[in-house]
PDB file of C-alpha atoms in Angstrom:
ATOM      1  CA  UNK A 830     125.051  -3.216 -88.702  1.00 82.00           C
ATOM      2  CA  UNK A 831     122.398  -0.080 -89.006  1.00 90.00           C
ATOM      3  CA  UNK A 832     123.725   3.808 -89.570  1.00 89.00           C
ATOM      4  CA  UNK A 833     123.288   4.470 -85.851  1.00 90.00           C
ATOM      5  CA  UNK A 834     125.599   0.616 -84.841  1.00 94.00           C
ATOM      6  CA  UNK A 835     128.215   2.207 -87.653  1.00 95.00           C
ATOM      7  CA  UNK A 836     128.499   5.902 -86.879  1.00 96.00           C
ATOM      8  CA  UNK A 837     129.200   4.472 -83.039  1.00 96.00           C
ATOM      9  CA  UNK A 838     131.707   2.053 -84.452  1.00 97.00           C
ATOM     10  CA  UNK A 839     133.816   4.496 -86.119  1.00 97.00           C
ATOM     11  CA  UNK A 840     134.046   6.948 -83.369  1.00 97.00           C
ATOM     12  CA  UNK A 841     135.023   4.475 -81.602  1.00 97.00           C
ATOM     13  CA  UNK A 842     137.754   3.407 -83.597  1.00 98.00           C
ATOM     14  CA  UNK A 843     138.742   7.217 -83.621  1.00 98.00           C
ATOM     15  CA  UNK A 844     139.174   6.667 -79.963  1.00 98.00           C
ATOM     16  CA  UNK A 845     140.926   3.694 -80.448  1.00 98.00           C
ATOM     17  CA  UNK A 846     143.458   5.448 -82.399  1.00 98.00           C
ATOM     18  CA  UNK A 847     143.689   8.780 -80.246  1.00 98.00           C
ATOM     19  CA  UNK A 848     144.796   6.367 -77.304  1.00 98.00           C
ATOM     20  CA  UNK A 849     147.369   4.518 -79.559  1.00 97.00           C
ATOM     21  CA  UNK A 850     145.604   1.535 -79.084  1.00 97.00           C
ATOM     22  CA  UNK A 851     146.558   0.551 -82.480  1.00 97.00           C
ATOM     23  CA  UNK A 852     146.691  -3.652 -81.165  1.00 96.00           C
ATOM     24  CA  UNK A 853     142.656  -3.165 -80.362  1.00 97.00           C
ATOM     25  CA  UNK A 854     142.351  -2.441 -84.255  1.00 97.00           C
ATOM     26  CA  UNK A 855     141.654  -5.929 -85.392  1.00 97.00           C
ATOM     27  CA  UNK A 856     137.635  -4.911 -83.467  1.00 97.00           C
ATOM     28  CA  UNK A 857     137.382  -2.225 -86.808  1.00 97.00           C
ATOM     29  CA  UNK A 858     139.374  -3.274 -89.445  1.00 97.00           C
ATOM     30  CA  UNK A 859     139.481  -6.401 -91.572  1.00 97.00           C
ATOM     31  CA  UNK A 860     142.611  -8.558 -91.510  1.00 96.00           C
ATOM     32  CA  UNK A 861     142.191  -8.050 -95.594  1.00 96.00           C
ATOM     33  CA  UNK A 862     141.836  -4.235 -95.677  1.00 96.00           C
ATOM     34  CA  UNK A 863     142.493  -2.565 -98.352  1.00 94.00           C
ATOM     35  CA  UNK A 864     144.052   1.207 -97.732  1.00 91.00           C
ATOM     36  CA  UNK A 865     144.004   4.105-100.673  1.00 83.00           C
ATOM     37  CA  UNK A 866     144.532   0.708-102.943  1.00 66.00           C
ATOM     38  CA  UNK A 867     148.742   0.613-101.737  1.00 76.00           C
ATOM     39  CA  UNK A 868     148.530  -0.899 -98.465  1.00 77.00           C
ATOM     40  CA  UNK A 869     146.858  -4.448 -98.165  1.00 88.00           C
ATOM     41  CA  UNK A 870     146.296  -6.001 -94.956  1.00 94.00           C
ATOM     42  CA  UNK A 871     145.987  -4.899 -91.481  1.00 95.00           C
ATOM     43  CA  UNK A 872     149.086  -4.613 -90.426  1.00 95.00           C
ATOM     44  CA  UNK A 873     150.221  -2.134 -93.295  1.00 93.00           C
ATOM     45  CA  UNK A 874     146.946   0.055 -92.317  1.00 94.00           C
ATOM     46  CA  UNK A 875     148.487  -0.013 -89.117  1.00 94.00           C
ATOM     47  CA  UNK A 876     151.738   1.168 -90.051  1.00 93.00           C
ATOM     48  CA  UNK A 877     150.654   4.055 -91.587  1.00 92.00           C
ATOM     49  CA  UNK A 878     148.593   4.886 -88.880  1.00 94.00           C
ATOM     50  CA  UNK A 879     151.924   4.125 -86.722  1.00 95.00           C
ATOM     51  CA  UNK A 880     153.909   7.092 -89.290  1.00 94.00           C
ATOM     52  CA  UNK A 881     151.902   9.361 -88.663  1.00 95.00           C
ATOM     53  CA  UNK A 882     152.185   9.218 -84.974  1.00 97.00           C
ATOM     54  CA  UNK A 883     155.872   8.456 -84.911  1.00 96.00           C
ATOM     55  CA  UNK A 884     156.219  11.816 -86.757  1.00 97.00           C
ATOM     56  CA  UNK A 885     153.901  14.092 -84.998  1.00 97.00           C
ATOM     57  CA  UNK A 886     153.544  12.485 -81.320  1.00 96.00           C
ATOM     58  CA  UNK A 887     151.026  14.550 -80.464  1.00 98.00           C
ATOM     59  CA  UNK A 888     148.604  13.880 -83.541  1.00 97.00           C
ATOM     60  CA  UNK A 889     145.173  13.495 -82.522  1.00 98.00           C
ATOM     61  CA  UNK A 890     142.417  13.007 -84.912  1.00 97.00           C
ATOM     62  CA  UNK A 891     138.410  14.474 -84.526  1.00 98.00           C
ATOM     63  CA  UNK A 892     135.642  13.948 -86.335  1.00 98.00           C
ATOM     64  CA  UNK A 893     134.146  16.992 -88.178  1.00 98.00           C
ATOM     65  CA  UNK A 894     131.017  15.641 -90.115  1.00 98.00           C
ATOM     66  CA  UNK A 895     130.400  11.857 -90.906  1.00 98.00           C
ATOM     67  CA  UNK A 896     128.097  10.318 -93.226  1.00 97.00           C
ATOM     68  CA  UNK A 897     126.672   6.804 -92.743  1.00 97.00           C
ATOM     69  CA  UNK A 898     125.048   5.103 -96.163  1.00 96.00           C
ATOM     70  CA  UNK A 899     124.648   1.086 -95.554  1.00 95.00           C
ATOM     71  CA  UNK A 900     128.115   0.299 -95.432  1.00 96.00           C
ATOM     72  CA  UNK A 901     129.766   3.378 -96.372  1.00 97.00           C
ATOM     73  CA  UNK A 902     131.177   5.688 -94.173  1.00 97.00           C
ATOM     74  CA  UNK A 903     132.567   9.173 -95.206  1.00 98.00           C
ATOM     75  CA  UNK A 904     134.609  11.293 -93.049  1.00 97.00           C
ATOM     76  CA  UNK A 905     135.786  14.860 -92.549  1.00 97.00           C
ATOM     77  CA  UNK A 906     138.221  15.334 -89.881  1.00 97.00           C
ATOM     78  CA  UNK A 907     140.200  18.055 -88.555  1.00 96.00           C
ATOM     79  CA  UNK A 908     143.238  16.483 -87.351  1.00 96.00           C
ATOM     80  CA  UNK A 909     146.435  18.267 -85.548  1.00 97.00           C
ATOM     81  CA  UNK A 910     149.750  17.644 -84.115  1.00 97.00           C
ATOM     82  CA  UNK A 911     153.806  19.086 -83.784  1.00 97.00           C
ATOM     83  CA  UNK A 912     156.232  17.675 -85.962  1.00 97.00           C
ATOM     84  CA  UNK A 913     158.569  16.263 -83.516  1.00 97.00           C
ATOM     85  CA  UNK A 914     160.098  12.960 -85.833  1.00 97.00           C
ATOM     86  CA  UNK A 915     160.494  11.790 -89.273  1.00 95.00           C
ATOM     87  CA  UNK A 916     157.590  11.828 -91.153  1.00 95.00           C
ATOM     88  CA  UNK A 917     157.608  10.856 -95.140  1.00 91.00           C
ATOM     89  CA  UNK A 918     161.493  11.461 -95.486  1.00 92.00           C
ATOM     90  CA  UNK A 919     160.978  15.186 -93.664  1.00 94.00           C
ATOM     91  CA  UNK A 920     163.208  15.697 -90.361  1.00 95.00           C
ATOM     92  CA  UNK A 921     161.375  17.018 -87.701  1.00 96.00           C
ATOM     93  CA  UNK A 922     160.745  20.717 -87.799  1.00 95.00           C
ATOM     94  CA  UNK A 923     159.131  21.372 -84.366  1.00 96.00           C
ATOM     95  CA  UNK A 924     156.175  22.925 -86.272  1.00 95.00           C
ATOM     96  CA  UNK A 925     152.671  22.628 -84.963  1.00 96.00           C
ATOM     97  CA  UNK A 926     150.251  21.580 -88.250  1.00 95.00           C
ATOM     98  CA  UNK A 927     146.371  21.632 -88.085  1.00 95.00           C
ATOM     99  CA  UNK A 928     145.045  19.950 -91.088  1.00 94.00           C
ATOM    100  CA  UNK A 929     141.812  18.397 -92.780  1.00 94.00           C
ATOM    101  CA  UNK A 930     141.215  15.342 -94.330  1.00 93.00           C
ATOM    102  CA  UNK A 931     138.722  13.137 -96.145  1.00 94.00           C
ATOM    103  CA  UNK A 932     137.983   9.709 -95.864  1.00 96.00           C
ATOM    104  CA  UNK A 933     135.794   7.383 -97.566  1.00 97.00           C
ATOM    105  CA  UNK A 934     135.395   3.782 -96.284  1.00 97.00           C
ATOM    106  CA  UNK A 935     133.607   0.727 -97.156  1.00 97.00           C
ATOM    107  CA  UNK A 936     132.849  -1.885 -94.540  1.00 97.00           C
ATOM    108  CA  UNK A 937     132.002  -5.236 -94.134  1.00 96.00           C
ATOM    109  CA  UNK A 938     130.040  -6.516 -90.125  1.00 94.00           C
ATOM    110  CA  UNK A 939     131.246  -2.936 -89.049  1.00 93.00           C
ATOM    111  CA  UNK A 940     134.644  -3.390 -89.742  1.00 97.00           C
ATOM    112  CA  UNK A 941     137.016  -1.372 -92.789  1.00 97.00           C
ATOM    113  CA  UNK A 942     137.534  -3.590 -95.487  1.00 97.00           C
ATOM    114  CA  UNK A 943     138.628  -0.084 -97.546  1.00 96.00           C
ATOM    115  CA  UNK A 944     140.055   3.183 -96.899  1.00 95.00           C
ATOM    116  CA  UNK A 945     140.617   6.218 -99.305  1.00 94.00           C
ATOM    117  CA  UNK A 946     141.917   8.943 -97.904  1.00 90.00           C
ATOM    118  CA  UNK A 947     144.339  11.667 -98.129  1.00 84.00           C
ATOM    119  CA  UNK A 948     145.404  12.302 -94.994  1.00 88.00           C
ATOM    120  CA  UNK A 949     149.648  11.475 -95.139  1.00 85.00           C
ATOM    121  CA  UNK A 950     149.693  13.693 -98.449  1.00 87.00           C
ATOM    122  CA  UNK A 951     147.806  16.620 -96.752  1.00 90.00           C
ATOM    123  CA  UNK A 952     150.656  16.281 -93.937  1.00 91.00           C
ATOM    124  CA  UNK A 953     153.299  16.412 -96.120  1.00 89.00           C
ATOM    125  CA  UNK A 954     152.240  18.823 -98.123  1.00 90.00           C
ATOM    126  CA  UNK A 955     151.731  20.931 -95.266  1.00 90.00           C
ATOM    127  CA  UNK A 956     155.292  20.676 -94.022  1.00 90.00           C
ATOM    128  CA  UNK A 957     156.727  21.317 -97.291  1.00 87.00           C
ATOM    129  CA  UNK A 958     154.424  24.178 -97.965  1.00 86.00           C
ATOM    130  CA  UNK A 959     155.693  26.435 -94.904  1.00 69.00           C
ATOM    131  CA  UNK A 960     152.768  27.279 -94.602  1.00 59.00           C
ATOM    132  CA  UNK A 961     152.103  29.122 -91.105  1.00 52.00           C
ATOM    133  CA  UNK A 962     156.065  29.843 -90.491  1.00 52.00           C
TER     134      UNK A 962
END
């Protein structure tokens, strides 16, 4: 897959998980995916994905500046949502967050085989900062 086949491919998969469409994930990521080297397989990328929605309904990811080289993808997104569930042991606050992450992902026939990024740490750290209260 060239640059141009791979930067479509990803915000696609962006889409794909603005919508929720989190069964339509097996098109971008590898039944063997590895995810921040804690989560292996698909279906625990998924529920993380799945956390972070059940704890900010809302949450809706966009992509800031992405980087294509061969098979590697890196990512900064600017990613927002309200607090409105349970989210990494936190009771829901009600509180509107606006946060960035990075991402770094390696691919294999344009679809994540690995994921590093920081994006459920950021959240958390977030709510338990206070930050904007």
């Amino acid at each position: 897959m060239n640059s141009t086949d791979l930067r479509t491919q990803y915000q696609r998969y962006i889409a794909v998980c603005n919508a929720r469409e989190f069964e339509a994930l097996s098109d971008f990521v590898a039944a063997d995916v590895i995810a921040s080297e804690t989560a292996a397989g698909r279906d625990a990328y998924v529920a993380g994905l799945r956390d972070v929605v059940t704890g900010f309904t809302d949450f809706r990811w966009e992509v800031q500046h992405l980087l294509v080289d061969g098979s590697w993808l890196a990512a900064r997104l600017v990613s927002a949502g309200t607090h409105t569930g349970t989210f990494r042991g936190i009771a829901a606050t009600g509180r509107f967050v606006s946060v960035q992450e990075l991402a770094m992902y390696s691919t294999r026939d344009g679809k994540i085989t690995h994921c590093w990024g920081d994006l459920g740490s950021t959240l958390r750290d977030e709510l338990v900062s206070g930050a904007g209260d």
